[in-house]
Coordinates of C-alpha atoms and ligand atoms in Angstrom, one line a residue:
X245 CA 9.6 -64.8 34.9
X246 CA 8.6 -63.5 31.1
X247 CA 10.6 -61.2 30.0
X248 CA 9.1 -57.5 29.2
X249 CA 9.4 -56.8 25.7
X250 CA 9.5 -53.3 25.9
X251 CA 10.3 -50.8 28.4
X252 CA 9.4 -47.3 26.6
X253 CA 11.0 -44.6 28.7
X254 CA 9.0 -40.9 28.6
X255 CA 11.1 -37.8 29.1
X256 CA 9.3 -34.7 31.1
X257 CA 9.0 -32.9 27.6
X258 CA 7.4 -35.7 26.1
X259 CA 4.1 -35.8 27.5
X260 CA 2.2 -36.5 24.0
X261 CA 0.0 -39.3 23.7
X262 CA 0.9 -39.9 19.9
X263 CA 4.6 -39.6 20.5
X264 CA 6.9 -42.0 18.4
X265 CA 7.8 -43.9 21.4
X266 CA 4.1 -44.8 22.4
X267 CA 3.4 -45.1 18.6
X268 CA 5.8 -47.8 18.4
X269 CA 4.8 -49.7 21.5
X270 CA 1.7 -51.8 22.4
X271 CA 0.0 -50.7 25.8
X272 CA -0.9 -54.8 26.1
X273 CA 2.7 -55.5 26.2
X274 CA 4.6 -53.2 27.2
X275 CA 5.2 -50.7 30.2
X276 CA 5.9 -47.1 30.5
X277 CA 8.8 -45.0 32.9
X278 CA 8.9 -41.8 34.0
X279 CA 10.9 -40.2 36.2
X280 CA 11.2 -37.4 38.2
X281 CA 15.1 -36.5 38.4
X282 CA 17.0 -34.5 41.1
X283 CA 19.8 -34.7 38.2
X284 CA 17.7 -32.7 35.4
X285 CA 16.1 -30.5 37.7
X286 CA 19.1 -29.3 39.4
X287 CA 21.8 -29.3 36.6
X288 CA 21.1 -25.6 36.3
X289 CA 19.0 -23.9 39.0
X290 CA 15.5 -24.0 37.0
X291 CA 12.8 -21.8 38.1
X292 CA 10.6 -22.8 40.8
X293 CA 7.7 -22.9 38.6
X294 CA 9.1 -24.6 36.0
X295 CA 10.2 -27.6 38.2
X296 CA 6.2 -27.8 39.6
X297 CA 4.7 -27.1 36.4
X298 CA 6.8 -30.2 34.9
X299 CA 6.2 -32.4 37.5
X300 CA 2.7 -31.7 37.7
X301 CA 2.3 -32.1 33.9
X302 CA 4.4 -35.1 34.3
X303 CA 2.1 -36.9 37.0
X304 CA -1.2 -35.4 35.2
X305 CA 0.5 -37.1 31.9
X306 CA 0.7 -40.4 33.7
X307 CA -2.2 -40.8 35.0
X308 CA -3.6 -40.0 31.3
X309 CA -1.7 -43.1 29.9
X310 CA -2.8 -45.5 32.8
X311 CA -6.7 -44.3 31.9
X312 CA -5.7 -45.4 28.3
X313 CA -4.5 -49.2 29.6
X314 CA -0.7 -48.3 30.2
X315 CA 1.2 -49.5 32.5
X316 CA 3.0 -46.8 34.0
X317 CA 6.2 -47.3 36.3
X318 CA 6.0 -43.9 37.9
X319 CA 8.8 -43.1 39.6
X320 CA 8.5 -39.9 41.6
X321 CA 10.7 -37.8 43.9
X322 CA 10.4 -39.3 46.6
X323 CA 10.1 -42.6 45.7
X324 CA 12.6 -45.2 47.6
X325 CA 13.3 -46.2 44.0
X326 CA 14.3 -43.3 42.6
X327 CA 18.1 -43.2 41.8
X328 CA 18.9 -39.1 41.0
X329 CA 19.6 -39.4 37.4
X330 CA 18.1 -41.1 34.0
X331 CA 21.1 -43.5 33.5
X332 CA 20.9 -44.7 37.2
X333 CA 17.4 -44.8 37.0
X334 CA 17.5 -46.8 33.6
X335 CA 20.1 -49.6 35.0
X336 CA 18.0 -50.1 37.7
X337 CA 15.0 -51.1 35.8
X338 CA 16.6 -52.6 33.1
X339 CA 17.9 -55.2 35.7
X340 CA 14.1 -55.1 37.6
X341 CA 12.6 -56.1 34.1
X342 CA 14.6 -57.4 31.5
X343 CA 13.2 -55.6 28.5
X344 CA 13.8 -57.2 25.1
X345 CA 14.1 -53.6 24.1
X346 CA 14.9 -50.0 25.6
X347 CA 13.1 -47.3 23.6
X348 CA 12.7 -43.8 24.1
X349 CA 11.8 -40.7 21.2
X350 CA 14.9 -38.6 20.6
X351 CA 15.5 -36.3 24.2
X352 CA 15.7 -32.3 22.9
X353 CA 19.0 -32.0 24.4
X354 CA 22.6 -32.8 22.9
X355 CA 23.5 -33.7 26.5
X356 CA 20.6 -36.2 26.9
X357 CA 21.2 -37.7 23.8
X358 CA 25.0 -38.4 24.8
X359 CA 24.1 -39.5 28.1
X360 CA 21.0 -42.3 26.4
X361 CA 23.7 -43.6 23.9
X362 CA 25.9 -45.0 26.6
X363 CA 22.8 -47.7 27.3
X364 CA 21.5 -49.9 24.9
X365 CA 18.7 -48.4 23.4
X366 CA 16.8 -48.0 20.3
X367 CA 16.0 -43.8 19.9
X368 CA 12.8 -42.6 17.3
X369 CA 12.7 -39.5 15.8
X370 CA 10.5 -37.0 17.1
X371 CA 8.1 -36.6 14.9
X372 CA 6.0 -33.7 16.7
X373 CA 8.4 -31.4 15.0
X374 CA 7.5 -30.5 11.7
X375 CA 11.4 -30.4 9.9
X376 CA 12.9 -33.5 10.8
X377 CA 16.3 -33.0 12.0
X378 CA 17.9 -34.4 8.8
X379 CA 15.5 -32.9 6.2
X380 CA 17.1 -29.5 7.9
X381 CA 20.3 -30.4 7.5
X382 CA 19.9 -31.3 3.6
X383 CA 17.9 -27.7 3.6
X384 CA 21.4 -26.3 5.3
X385 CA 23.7 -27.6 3.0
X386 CA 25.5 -25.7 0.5
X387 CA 24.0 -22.3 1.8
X388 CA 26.7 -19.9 2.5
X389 CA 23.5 -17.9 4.7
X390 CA 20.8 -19.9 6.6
X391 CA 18.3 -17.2 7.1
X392 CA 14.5 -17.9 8.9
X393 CA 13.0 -16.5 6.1
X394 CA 13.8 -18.8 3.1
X395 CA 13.3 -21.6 5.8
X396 CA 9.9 -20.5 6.6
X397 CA 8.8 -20.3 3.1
X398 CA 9.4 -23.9 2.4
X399 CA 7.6 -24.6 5.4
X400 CA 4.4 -22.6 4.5
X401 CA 4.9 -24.7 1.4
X402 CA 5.4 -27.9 2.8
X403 CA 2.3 -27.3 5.3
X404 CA -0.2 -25.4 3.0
X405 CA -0.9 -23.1 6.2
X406 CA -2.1 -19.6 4.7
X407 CA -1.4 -20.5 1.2
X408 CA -3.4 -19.7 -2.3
X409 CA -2.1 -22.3 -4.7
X410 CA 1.5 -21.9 -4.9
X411 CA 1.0 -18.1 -3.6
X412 CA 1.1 -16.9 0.2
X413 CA -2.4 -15.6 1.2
X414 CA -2.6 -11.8 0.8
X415 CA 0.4 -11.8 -1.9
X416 CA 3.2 -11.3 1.1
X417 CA 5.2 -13.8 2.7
X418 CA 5.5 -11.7 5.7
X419 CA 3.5 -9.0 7.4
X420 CA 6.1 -8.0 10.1
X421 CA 6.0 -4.3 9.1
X422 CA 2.8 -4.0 10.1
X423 CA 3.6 -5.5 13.3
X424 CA 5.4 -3.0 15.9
X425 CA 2.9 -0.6 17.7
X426 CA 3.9 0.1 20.7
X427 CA 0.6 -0.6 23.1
X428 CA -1.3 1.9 25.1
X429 CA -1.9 1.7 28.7
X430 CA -5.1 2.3 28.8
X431 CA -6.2 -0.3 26.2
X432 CA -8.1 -3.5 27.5
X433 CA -5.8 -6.3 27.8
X434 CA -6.3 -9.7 27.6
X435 CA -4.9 -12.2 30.1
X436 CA -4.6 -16.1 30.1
X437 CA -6.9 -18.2 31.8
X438 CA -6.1 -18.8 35.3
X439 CA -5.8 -23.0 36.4
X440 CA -7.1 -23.4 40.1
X441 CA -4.5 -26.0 41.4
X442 CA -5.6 -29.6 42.5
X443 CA -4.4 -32.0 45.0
X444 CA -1.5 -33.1 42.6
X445 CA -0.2 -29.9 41.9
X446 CA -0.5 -28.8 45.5
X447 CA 1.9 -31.8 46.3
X448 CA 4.2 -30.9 43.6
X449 CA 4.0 -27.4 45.0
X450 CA 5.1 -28.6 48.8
X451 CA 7.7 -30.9 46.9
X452 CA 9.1 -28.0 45.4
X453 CA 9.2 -25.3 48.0
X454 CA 10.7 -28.2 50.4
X455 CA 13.9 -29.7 48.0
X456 CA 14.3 -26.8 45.8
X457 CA 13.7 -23.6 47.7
X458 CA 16.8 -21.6 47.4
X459 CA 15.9 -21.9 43.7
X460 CA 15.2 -18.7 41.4
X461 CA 11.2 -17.4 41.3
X462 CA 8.4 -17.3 43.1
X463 CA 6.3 -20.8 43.6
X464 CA 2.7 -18.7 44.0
X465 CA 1.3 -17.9 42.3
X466 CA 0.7 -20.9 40.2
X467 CA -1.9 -21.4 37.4
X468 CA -0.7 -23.2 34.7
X469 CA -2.6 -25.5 32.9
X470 CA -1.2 -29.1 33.8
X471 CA -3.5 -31.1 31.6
X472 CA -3.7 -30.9 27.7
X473 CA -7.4 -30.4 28.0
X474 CA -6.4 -27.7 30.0
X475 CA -3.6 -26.4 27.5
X476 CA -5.8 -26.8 24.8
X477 CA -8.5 -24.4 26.7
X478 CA -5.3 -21.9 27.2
X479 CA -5.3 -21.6 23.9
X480 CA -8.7 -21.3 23.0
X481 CA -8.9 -18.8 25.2
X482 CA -5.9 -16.8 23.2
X483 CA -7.7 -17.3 19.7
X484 CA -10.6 -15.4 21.0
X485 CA -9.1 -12.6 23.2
X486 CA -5.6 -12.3 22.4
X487 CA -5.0 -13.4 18.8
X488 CA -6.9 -10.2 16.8
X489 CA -4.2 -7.6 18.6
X490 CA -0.9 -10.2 18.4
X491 CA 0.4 -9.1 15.2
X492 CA -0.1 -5.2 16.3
X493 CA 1.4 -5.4 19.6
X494 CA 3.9 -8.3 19.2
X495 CA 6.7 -5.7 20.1
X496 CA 5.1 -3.7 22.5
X497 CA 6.0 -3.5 26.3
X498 CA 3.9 -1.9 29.3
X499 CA 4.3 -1.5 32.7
X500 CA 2.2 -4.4 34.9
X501 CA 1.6 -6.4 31.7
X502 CA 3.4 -9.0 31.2
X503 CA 1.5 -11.0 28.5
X504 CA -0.3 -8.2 26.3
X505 CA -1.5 -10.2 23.2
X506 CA 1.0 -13.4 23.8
X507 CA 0.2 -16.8 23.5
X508 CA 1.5 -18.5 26.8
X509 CA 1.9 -21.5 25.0
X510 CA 5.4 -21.8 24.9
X511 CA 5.5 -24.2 27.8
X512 CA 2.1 -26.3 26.6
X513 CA 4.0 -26.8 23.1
X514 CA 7.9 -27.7 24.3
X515 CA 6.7 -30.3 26.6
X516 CA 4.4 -31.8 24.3
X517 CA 1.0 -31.1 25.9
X518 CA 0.3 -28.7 22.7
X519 CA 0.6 -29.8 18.9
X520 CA 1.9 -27.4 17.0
X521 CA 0.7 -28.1 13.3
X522 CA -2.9 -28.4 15.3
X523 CA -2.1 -24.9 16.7
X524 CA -1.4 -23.2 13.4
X525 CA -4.4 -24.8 12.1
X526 CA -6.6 -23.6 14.6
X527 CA -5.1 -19.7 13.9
X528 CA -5.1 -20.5 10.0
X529 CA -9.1 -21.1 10.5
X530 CA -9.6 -18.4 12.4
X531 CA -8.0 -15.8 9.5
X532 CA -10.3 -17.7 7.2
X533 CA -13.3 -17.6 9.4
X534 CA -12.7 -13.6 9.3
X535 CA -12.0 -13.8 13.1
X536 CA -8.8 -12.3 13.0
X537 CA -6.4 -10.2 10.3
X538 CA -4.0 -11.7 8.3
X539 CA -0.7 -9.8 10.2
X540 CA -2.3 -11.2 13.1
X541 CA -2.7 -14.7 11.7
X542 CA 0.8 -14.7 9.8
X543 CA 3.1 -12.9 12.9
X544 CA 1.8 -16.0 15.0
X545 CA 2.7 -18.9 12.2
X546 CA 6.1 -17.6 11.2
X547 CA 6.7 -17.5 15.0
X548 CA 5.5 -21.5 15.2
X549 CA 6.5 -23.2 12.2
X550 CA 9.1 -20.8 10.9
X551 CA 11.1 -19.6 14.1
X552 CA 10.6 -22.5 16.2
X553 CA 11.5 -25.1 13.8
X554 CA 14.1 -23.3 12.2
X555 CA 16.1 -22.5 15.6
X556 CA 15.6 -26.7 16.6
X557 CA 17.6 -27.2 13.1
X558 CA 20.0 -25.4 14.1
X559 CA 20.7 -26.4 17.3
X560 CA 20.9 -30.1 15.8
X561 CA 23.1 -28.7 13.1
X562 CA 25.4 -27.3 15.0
X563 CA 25.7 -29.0 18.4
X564 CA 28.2 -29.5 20.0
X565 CA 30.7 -26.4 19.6
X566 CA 27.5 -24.1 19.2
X567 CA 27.3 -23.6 22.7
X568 CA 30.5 -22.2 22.9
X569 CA 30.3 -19.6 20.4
X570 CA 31.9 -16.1 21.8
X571 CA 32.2 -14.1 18.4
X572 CA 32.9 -10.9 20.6
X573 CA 35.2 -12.5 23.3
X574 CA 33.0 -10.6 25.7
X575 CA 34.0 -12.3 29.4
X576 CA 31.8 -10.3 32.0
X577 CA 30.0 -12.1 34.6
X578 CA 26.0 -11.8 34.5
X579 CA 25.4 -8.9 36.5
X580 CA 23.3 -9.2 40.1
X581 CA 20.3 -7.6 39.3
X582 CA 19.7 -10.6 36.6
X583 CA 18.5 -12.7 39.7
X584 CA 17.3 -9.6 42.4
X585 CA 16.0 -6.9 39.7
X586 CA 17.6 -4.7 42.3
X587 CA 18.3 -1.8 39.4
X588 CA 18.0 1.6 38.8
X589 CA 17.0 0.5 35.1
X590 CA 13.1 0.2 34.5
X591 CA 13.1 -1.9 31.8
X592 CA 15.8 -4.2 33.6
X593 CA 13.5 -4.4 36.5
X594 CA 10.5 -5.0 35.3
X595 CA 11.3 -7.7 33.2
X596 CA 13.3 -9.3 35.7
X597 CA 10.3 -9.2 38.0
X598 CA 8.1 -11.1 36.3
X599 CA 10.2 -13.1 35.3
X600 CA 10.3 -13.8 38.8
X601 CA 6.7 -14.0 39.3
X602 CA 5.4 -15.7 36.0
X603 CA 8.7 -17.2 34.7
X604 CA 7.5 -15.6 31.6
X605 CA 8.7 -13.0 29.7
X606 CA 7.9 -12.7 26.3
X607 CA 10.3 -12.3 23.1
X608 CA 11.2 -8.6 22.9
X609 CA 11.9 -8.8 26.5
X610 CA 13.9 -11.4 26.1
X611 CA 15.7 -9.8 22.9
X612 CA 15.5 -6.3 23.3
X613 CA 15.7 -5.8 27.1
X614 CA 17.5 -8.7 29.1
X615 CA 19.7 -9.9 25.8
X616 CA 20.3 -6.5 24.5
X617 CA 21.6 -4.9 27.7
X618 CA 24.0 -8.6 28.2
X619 CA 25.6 -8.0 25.1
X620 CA 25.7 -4.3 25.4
X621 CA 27.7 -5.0 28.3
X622 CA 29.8 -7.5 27.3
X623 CA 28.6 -10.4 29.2
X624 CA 29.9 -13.8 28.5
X625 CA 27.2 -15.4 26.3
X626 CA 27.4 -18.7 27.9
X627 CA 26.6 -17.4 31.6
X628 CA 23.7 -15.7 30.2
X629 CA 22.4 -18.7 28.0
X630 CA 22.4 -20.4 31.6
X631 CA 20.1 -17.8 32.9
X632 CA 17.8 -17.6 30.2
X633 CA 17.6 -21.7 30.2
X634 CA 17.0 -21.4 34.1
X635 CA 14.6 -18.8 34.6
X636 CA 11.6 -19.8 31.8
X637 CA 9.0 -22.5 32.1
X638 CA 9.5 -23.1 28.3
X639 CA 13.3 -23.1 28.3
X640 CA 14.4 -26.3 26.7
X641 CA 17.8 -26.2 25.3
X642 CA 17.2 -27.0 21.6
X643 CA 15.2 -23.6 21.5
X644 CA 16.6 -21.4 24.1
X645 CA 20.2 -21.5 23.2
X646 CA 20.1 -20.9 19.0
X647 CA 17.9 -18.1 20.2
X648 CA 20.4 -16.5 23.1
X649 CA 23.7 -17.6 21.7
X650 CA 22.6 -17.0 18.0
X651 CA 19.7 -14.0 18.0
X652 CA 20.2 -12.3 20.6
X653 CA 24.0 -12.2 21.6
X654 CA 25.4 -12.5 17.7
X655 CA 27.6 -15.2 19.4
X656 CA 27.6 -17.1 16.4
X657 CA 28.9 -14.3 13.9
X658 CA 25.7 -13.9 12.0
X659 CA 25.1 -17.2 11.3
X660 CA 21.3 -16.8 12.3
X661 CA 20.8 -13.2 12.7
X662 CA 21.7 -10.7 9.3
X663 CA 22.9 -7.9 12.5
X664 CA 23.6 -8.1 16.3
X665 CA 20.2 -6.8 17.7
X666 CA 21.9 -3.9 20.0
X667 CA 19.8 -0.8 20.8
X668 CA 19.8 2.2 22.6
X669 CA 17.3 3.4 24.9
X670 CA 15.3 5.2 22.8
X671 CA 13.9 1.7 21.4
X672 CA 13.1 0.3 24.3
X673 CA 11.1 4.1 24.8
X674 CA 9.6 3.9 21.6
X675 CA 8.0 0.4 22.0
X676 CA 7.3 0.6 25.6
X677 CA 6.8 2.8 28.8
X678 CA 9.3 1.7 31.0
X679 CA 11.5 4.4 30.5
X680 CA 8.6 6.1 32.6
X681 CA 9.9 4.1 35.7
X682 CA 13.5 4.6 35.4
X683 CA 16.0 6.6 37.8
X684 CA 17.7 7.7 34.5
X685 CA 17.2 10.3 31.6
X686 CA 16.1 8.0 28.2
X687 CA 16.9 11.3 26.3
X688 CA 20.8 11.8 28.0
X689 CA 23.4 10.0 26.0
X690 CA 26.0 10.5 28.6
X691 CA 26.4 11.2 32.3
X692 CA 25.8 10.0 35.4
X693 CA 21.4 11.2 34.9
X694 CA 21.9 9.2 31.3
X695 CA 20.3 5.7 30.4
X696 CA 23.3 3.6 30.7
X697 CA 21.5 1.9 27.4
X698 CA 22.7 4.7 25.6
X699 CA 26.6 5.3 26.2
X700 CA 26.8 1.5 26.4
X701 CA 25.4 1.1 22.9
X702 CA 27.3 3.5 21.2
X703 CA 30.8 2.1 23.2
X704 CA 29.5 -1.9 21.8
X705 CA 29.8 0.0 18.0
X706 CA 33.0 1.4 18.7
X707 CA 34.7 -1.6 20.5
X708 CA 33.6 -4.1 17.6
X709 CA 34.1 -1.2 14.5
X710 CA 36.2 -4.6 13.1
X711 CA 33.9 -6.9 13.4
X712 CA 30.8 -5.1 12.8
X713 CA 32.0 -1.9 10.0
X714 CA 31.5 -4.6 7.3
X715 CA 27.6 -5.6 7.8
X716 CA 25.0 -3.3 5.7
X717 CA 22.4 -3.5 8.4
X718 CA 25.2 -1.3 11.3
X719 CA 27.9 -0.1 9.9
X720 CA 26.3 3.0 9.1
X721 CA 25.9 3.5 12.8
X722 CA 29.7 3.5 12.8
X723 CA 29.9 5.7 10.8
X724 CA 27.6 7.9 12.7
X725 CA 29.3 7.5 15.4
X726 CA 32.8 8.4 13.8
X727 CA 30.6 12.1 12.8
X728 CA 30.4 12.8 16.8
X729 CA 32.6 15.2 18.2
X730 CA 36.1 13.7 19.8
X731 CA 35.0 15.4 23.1
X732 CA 31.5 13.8 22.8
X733 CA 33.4 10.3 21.8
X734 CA 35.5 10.5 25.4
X735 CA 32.3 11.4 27.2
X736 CA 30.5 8.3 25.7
X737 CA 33.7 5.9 26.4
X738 CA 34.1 7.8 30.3
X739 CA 30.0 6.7 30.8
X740 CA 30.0 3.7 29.5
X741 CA 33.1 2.8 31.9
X742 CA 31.9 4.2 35.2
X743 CA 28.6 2.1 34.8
X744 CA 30.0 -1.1 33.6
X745 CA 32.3 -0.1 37.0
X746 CA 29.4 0.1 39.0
X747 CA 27.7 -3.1 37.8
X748 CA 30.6 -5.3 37.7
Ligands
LIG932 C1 17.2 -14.8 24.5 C2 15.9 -15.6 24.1 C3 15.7 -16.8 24.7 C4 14.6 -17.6 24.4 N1 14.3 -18.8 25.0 C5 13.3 -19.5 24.7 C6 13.0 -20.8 25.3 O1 13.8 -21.2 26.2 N2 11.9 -21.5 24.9 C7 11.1 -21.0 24.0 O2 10.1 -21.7 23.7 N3 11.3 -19.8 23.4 C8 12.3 -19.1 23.7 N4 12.5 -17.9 23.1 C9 11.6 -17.4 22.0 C10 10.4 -16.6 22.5 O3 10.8 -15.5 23.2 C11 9.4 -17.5 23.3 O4 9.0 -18.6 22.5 C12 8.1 -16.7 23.6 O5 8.4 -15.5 24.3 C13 7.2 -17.6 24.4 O6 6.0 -16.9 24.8 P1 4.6 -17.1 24.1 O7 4.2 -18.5 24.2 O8 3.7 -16.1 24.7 O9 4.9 -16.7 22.6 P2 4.1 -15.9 21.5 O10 4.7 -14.6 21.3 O11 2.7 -16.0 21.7 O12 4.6 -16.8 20.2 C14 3.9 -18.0 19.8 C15 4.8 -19.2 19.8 O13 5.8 -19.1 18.8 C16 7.0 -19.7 19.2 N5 8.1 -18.8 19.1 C17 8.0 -17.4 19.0 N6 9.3 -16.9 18.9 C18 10.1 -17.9 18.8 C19 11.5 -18.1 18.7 N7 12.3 -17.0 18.5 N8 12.1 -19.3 18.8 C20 11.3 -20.4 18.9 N9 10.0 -20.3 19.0 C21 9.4 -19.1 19.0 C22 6.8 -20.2 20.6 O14 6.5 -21.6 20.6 C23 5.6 -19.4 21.1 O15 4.8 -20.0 22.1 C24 13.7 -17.1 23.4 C25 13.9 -15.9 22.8 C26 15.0 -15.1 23.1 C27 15.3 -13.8 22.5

């Protein structure tokens, strides 16, 4: 029999057509595997959606390359094949066909990589990201502060998006000041396009609710897109509606809106069925075009090609011993109501709820709400990066855990963020209405009718005055905290206690 001369492997978050991988190869030639693993979809508890939408995007994906002339070893759940893990799976077919050569595009997680490396096979770059992995580490080096900012600059330079000549469009860099109204119930809000499912994804669905049903999250409702046609529609769809208020509203929360002016990309981008230099484009022409404001057109870049690459450098930077980062020792356990929103917190609930329903919730949720309360309480940073990595359809690991480990829990000691992002209630008041829906008193800084937000925040400024008196951004709220009264002091250290008794 003639040997195969390639055998180009396709991860579940590689689902692009133009990907290194299938660059490289020849779809005369050479064949394509996928696989559906019980090994990655179970080595934390992913959301029920998450699993279907990846598995339907996979399948969809598939059946895309085989229109195009691949051949396409599909290797689904069920199959009699299918061997539970990628290295299993990738003996097996190594010895079924006898490639010359093993190739596969760099996998987005440390742990994939380690685990490919034990075969022999040659790995491409990934070269849908727009900062190769070692042009950020010459960036990196020598800096004594690696801040998003600087980053982003020399990526607005490097792209030309929303540039005059050497100058950023509007004279600014950044627009962010302009970009924290909190939104107004009654305002008409967008909503992304809703995917009727087809047979595949009703299969996937079955699939799922069958082998992974004591999993976190509702499986219905399910509308994702699952094609890139689709995907690209998705996003359309936010240009027109959704884009014009993003910048305004990117920090607002409300009650029964989970989305507001957000994207809903996230999971369309990290899995490859978006491109993101074609996304900013598409915004960039719409600024130009006069369809949107510059705030507007500038919050949503930074987010794309500043954040997103910037936090993937990271990760690659600092893998392995950045996922064990603890800079405050905290140790607690991640509390119940993470998983039932069973709480007397509204914020805490409602976030937790749709992230139950959508497996969705978008940043300042994320931040402000879920993270912020976590380090508050002094949860251990690890248990909660294994949440956050669960319960999102767009969780990958290179982006979620520089963004809970570094942003949001200060785990790292500043290293991405200039301050730990830790606030009271009266934020969370200030830029949304959940306080509305909450058993407790937003206004009370102690006592049992108090937003535990409150006590809790001021007892995190007290308990880290060593680590935290230092940094210009908080130390002053030490120091307003050292101007309360000693009997106001106890009464803020006995609330904080009682609650973080109740929860844990
Ligand atoms: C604790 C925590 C965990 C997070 N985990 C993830 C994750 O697992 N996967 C993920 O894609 N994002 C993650 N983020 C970043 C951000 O919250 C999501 O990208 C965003 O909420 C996705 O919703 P959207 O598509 O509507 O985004 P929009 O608000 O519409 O933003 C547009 C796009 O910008 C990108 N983006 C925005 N902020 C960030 C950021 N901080 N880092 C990287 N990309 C960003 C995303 O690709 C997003 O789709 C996390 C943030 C925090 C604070």
């Amino acid at each position: 029999m003639k040997r195969l001369r390639n055998l180009i492997f396709v991860l579940g978050d590689q689902l692009t057509p133009q990907i290194s991988s299938l660059k490289f190869g020849d779809s005369r030639l050479d064949r394509v595997l996928m696989v559906e693993s019980m090994e990655e979809a179970t080595y934390v508890g992913h959301h029920k959606k998450k699993i279907a939408f990846i598995f339907s995007a996979m399948r969809h994906f598939a059946e895309e390359l085989r229109e195009t002339g691949w051949r396409v070893d599909y290797i689904d759940f069920n199959h009699l094949e299918n061997r539970g893990g990628f290295i299993a799976q990738l003996e097996h077919a190594i010895k079924q066909c006898r490639p010359e050569n093993l190739i596969v595009t760099e996998p987005g997680e440390w742990r994939v990589l380690q685990m490919l490396k034990q075969l022999k096979v040659t790995i491409l770059p990934d070269d849908r990201f727009l900062c190769p992995i070692a042009d950020f580490k010459r960036w990196a080096e020598g800096r004594k502060q690696l801040r998003m900012e600087y980053f982003y600059r020399d990526m607005r330079r490097k792209t030309g998006l929303l540039m005059a000549g050497e100058k950023p469009a509007g004279g600014v860099w950044n627009f962010d000041a302009e970009n924290r109204r909190p939104a107004r119930a009654d305002l008409l809000m967008p909503r992304p396009k809703i995917y009727p499912q087809d047979d595949t994804t009703r299969a996937v669905l079955g699939l799922v609710a069958s082998q992974f049903g004591n999993h976190f999250g509702d499986i219905e409702p399910f509308n994702y897109a699952v094609t890139r046609s689709s995907a690209e529609e998705a996003f359309e769809n936010f240009l027109e509606f959704a884009l014009p208020s993003f910048g305004d509203y990117q920090d607002a929360m409300l009650i029964g809106e989970p989305f507001l002016y957000h994207s809903v990309i996230a999971q369309y981008l990290n899995c490859g069925l978006l491109d993101a230099l074609t996304v900013c484009r598409r915004v960039e022409a719409a600024y130009t075009s006069g369809r949107v404001p510059l705030n507007a057109a500038e919050g949503y870049i930074r987010q794309v090609i500043g954040w997103r690459e910037y936090v993937r450098g990271i990760y690659w930077l600092k893998m392995p011993d950045y996922a064990e980062v603890n800079f405050f020792d905290h140790q607690q356990p991640l509390p119940d109501f993470y998983w039932s929103a069973d709480t007397d917190m509204g914020c805490i609930r409602a976030t937790v709820e749709q992230t139950k329903e959508y497996a969705y919730a978008h940043h300042i949720q994320r931040l402000m709400v879920t993270g912020n309360f976590a380090m508050l309480a002094g949860v251990n940073p690890q248990r909660l990066h294994e949440w956050y990595l669960s319960v999102y359809a767009d969780a990958y690991e290179w982006v979620e855990l520089p963004n809970t480990l570094g942003m949001s829990q200060y785990a790292d000691g500043g290293m991405l963020a200039s301050k730990p992002y830790a606030a009271s209630g009266a934020y969370i008041n200030r830029m949304s209405n959940y306080c509305e829906s909450s058993v407790y008193d937003v206004k009370l800084r102690t006592g049992k009718q108090a937003c535990p937000f409150n006590s809790l925040y001021w007892n995190f400024l007290n308990r880290h005055r060593d680590k935290l008196a230092s940094n210009p951004r908080i130390g002053n709220m030490i120091r307003t905290y050292d101007k309360f009264s000693v009997s106001e002091r106890e009464k803020i250290a006995a609330s904080s206690a009682e609650f973080l008794a109740k929860i844990f």
